[in-house]
Short mmCIF file of C-alpha atoms in Angstrom, two decimals:
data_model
loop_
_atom_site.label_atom_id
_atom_site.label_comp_id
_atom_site.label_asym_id
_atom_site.label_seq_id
_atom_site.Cartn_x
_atom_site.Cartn_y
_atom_site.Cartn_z
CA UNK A 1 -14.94 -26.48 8.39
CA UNK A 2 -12.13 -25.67 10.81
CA UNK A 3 -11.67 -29.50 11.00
CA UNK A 4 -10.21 -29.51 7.93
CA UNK A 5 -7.33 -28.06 9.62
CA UNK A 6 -6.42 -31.10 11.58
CA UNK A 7 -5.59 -33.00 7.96
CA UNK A 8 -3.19 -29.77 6.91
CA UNK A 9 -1.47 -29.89 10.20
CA UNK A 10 -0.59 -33.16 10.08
CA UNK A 11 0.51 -32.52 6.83
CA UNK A 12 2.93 -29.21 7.39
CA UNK A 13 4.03 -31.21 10.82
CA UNK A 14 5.12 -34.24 8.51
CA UNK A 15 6.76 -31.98 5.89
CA UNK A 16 8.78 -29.97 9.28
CA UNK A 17 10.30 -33.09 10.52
CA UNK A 18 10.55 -35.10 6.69
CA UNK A 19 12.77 -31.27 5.77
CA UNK A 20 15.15 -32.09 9.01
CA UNK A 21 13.62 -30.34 11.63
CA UNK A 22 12.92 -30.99 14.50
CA UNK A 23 9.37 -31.80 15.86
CA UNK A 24 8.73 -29.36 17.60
CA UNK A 25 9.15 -26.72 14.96
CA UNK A 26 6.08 -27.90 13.35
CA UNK A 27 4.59 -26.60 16.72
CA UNK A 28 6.15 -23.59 17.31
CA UNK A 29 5.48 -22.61 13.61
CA UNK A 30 1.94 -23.25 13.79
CA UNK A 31 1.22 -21.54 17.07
CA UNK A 32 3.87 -18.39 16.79
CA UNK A 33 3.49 -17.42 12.94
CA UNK A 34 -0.14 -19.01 12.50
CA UNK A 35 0.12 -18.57 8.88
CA UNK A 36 -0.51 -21.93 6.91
CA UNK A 37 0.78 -21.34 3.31
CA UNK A 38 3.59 -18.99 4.04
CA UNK A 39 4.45 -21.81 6.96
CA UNK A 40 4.83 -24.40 4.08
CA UNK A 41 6.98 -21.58 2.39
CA UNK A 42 9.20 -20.79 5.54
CA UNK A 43 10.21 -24.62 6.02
CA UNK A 44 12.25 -24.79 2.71
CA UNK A 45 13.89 -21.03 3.32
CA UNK A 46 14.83 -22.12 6.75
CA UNK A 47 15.90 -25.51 5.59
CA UNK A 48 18.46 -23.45 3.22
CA UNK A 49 19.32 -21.13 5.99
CA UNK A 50 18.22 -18.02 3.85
CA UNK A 51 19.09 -14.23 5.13
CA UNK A 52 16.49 -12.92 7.99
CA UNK A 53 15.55 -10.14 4.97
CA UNK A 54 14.86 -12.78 2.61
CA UNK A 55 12.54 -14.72 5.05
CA UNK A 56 10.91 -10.78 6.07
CA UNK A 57 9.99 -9.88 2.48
CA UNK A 58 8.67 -13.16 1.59
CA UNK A 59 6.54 -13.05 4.79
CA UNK A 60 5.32 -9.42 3.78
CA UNK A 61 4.97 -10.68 -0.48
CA UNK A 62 2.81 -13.82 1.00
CA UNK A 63 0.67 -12.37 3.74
CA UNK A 64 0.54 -9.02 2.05
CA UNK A 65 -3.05 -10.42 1.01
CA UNK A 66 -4.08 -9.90 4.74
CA UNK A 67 -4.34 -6.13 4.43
CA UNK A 68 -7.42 -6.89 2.15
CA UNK A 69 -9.14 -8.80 4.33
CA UNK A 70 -9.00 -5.99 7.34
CA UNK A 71 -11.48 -4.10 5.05
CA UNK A 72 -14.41 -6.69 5.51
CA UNK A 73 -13.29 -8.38 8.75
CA UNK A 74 -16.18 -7.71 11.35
CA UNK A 75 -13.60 -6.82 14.23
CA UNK A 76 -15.90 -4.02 15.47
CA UNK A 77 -18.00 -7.11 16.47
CA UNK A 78 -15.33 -8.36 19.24
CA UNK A 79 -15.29 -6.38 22.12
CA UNK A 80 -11.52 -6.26 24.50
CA UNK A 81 -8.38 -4.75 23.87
CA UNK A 82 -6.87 -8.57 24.39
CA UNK A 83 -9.78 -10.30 21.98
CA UNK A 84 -9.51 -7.90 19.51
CA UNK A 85 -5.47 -8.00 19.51
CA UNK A 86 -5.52 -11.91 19.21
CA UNK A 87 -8.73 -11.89 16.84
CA UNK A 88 -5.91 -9.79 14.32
CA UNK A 89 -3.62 -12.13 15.43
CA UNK A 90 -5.88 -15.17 13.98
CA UNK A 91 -6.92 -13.43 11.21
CA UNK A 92 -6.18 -16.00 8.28
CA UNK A 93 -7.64 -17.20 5.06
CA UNK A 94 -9.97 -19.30 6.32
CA UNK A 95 -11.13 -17.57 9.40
CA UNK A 96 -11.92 -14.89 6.97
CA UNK A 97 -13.62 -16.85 4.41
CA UNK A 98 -15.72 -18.13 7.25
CA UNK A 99 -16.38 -14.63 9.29
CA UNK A 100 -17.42 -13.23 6.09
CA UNK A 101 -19.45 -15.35 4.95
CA UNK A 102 -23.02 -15.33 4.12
CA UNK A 103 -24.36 -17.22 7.40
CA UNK A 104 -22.23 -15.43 9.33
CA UNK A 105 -23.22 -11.78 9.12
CA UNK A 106 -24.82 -12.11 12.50
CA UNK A 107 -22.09 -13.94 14.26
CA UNK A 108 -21.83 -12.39 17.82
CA UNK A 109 -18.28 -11.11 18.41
CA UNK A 110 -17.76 -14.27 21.07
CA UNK A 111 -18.53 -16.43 18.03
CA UNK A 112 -15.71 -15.65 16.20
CA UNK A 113 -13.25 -15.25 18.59
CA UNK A 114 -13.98 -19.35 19.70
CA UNK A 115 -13.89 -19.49 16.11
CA UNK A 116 -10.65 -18.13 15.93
CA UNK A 117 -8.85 -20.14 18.82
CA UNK A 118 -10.62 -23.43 18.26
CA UNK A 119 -8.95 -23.07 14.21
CA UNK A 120 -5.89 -21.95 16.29
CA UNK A 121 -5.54 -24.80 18.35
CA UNK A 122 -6.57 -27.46 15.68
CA UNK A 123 -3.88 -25.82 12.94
CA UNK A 124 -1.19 -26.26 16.22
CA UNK A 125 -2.64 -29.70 17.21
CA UNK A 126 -2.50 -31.18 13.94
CA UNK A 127 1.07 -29.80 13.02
CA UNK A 128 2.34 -31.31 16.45
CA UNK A 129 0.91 -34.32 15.65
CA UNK A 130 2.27 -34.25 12.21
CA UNK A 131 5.75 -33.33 13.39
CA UNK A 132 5.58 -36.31 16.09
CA UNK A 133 4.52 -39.16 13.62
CA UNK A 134 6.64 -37.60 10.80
CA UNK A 135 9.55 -39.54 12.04
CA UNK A 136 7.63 -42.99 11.73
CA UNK A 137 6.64 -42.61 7.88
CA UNK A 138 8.83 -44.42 5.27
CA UNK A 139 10.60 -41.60 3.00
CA UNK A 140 8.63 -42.74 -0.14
CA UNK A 141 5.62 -41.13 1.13
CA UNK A 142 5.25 -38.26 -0.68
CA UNK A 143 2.51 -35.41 -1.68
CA UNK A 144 1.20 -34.73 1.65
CA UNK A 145 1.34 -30.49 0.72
CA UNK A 146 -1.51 -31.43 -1.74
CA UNK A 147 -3.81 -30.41 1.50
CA UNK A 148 -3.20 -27.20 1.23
CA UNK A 149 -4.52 -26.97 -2.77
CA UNK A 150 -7.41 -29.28 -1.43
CA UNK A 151 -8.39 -26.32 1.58
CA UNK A 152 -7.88 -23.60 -1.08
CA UNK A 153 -10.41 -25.75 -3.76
CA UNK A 154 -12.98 -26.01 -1.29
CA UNK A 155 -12.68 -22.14 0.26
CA UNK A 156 -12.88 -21.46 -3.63
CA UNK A 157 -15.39 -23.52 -4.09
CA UNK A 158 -18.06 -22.28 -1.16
CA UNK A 159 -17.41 -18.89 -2.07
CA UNK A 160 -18.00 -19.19 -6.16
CA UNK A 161 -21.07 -20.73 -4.42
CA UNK A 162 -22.03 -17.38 -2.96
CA UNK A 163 -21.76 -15.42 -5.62
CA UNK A 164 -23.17 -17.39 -8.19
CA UNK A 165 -23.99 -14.41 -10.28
CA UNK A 166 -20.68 -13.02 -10.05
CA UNK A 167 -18.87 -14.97 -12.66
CA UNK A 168 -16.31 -12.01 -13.98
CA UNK A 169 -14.61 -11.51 -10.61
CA UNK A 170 -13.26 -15.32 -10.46
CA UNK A 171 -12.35 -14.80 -13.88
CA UNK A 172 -10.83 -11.82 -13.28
CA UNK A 173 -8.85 -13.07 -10.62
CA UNK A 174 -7.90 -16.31 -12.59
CA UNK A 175 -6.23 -14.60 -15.54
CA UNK A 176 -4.30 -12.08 -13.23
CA UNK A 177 -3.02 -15.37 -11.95
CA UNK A 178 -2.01 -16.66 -14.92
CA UNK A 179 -0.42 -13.19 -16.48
CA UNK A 180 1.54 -13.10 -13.12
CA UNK A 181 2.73 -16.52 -13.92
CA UNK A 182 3.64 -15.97 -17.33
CA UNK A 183 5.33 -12.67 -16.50
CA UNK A 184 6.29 -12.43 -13.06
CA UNK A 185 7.02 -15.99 -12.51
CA UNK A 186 9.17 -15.35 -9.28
CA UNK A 187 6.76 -12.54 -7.78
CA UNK A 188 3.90 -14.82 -8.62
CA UNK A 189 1.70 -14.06 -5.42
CA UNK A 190 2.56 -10.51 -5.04
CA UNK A 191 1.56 -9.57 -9.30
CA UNK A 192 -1.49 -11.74 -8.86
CA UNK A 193 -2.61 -9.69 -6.05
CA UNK A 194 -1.83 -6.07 -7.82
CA UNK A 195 -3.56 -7.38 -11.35
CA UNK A 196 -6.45 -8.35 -9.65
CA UNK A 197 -7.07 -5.78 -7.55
CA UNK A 198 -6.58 -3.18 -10.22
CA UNK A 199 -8.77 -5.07 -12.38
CA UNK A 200 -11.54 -4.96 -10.15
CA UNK A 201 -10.99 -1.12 -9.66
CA UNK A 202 -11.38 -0.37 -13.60
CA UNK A 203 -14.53 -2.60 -13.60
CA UNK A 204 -15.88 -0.60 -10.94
CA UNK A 205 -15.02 2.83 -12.23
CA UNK A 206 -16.29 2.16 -16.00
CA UNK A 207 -19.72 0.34 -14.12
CA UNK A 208 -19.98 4.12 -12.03
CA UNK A 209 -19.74 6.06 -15.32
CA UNK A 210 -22.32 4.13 -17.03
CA UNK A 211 -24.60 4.19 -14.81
CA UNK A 212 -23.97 7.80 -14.31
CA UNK A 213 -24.78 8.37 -17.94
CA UNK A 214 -27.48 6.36 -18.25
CA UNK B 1 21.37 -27.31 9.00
CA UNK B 2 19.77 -24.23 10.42
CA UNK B 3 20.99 -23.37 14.54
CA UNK B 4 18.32 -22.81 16.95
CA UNK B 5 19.24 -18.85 17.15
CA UNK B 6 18.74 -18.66 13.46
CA UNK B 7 14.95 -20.96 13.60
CA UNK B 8 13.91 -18.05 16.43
CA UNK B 9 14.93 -15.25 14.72
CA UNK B 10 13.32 -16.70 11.59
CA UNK B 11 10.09 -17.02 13.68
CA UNK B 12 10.45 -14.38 15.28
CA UNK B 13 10.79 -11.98 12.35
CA UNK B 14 7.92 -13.90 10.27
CA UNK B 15 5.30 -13.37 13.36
CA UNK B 16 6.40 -9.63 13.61
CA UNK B 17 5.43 -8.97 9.58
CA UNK B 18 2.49 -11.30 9.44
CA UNK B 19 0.56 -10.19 12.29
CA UNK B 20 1.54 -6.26 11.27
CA UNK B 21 -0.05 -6.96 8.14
CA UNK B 22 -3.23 -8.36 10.00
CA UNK B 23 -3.70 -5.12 12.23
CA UNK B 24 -1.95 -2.46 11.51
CA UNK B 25 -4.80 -1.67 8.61
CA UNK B 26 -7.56 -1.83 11.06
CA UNK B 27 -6.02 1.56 12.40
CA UNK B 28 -4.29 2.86 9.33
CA UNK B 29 -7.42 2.47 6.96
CA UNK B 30 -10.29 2.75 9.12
CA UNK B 31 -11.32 5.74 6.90
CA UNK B 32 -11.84 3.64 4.07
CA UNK B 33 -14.29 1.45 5.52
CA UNK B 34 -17.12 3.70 4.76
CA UNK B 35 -16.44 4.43 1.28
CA UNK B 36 -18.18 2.69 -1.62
CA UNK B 37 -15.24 1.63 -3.49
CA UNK B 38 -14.26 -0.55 -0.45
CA UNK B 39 -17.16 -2.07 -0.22
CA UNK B 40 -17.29 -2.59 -3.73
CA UNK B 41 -13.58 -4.73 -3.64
CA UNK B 42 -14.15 -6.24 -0.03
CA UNK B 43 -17.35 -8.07 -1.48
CA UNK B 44 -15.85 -9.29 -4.48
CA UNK B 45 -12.04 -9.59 -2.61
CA UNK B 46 -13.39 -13.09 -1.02
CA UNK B 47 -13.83 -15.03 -4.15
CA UNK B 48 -10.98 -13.64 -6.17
CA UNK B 49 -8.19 -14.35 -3.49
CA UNK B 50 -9.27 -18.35 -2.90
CA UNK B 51 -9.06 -18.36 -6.47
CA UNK B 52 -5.75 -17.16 -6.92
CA UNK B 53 -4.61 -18.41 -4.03
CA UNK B 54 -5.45 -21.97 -5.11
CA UNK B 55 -3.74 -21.01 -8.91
CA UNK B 56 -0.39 -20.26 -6.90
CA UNK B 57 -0.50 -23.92 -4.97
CA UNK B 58 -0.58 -25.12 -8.85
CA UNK B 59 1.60 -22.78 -10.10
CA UNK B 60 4.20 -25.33 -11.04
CA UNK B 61 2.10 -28.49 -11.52
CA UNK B 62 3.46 -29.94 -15.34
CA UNK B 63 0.73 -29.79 -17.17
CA UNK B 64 2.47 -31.73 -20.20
CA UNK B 65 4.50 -34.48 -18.32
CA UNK B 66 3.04 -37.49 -16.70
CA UNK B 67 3.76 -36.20 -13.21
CA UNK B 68 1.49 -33.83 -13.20
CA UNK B 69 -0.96 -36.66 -13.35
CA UNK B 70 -1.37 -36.80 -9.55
CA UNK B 71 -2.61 -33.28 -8.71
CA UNK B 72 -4.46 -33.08 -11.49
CA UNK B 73 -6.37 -36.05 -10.68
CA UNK B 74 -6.48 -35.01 -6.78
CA UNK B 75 -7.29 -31.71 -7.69
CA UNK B 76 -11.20 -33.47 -10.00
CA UNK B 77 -11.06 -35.51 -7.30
CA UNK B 78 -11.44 -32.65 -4.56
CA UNK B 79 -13.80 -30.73 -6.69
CA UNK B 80 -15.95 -33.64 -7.48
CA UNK B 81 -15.95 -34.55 -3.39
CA UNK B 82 -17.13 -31.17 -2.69
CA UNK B 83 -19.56 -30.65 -5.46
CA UNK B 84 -21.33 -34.00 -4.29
CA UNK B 85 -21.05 -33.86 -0.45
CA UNK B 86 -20.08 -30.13 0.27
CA UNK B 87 -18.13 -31.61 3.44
CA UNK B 88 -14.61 -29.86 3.57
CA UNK B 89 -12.90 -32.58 5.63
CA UNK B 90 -14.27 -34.89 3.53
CA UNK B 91 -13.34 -33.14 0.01
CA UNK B 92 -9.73 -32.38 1.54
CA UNK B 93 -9.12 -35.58 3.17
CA UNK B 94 -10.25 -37.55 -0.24
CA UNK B 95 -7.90 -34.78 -2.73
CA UNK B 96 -5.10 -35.26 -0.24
CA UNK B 97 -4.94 -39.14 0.13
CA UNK B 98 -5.45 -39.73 -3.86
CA UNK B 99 -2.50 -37.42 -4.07
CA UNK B 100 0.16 -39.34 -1.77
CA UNK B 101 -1.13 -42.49 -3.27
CA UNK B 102 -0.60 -41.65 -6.99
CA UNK B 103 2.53 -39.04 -6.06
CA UNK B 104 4.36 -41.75 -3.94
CA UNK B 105 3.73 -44.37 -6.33
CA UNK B 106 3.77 -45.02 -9.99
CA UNK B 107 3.24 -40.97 -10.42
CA UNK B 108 6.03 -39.74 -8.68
CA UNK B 109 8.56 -37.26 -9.81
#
């Protein structure tokens, strides 16, 4: 699974040097910020030399997500002020899709922190990469961000997989995502995240009462 | 073109808010953890963000012009990949290269 990482790095390392970067952005990107989509995000504010502010609130609006994931997270598992500073560190999508999985629930707190590093060090290989054969591809190629929708259909995909019996929570979640398109086109990511969430709440409030009444 | 002063600030500032948002919670809601309404959204949380996050990667894809052709057909492509072999690399590797090849050729913007 972390493999998959390789192909994205290679891809944001491409799209670093294709924007006018230099290579070695797509590294220090990769290893310093170590957040994939909001990387992808970064290269075109940087490329238009937006205000510090601008580039702080759309790191908070994209990666606000994160706090969620800090709920389920098994960091009690890791053990070390250092591991469990750099296991928050590493804490992205899909090291949370796969910590929290159903196979992983009794993932020693080692596992996850090689986990962590060995995603870590594939996302930074494969952007370096990227960034150094960037120069060397013809300016017609084009679509190479399409990796990141492929990663996001298959982390969708495993985890409709386990829930199968869940079917209003992905349906929640996709029509937040399209009201926050219709009506907060610009805060897309930020409105998706606040529909969905309070969506879920009401469900689970009006399940409580019922059940208390019944 | 952006100065190398500005790129390190830039990185420097993004690294500060993302990781923040990664572990300050741990401290500030550790409360939380125990009670069932938590429990209730971190179970369900999973699912619901992958999907949305994968609706905001297509957020702009034209769904009534030709271009948006190529991620359409990427995106069956991916699915249909996964569905059959359930191999990530595989499913991402296959989306991504049908994309390039239809967006950098006769389906390009």
């Amino acid at each position: 699974m972390g493999l998959g990482l390789v192909p994205l790095g290679l891809a944001f390392g491409v799209f670093v040097t294709q924007s006018g970067l230099a290579w070695w952005w797509a590294s220090a990107f990769a290893a310093l910020i170590y957040a994939g989509s909001f990387e992808f995000l970064l290269v075109g504010l940087v490329a238009a030399v937006a205000p510090l502010g601008t580039v702080a609130l759309t790191a908070l609006l994209v990666n606000v997500r994160h706090v969620f994931y800090t709920l389920s997270f098994p960091l009690h598992r890791v053990s070390g002020r250092f591991a469990k500073s750099y296991s928050t560190f590493a804490l992205t999508d899909e090291a949370y899709a796969l910590t929290t999985s159903e196979q992983a629930r009794s993932w020693p707190g080692r596992r996850i922190l090689w986990l962590q590093l060995f995603m870590h060090l594939y996302w930074a290989g494969g952007a370096t990469a990227g960034g150094l054969l960037g120069s060397f591809i013809p300016d017609g190629v084009t679509g190479l961000d399409f990796a990141l929708t492929a990663l996001f259909t298959v982390l969708a995909l495993d985890a409709l997989r386990e829930r199968r019996g869940d079917l209003p929570t992905p349906v929640l979640a996709l029509l937040s995502a399209l009201v926050a398109r219709l009506a907060f086109p610009h805060q897309m990511l930020l409105a998706a995240f606040a529909l969905f969430t309070a969506a879920l709440l009401v469900r689970h409030f009006t399940a409580r009462k019922r059940s208390r009444r019944a | 073109m952006p100065d190398t002063p500005y790129l390190i600030a830039a990185v420097a500032v993004s690294t500060a808010v993302t990781w923040a948002l990664r572990a300050l919670p741990f401290v500030a809601l550790a409360p939380l953890r125990a009670s069932s309404t938590v429990r209730y959204l971190s179970t369900r949380m999973p699912v619901g963000v992958m999907v949305l996050l994968l609706a905001y990667c297509l957020r702009d894809v034209p769904v009534t012009d030709i271009s948006g052709l190529a991620p359409l057909t990427a995106l069956a492509v991916t699915v249909g990949l996964h569905l059959w072999r359930r191999n990530a690399l595989l499913s991402i590797l296959g989306g991504t290269t049908v994309h390039v090849v239809l967006a950098s050729t006769f389906l390009g913007h």
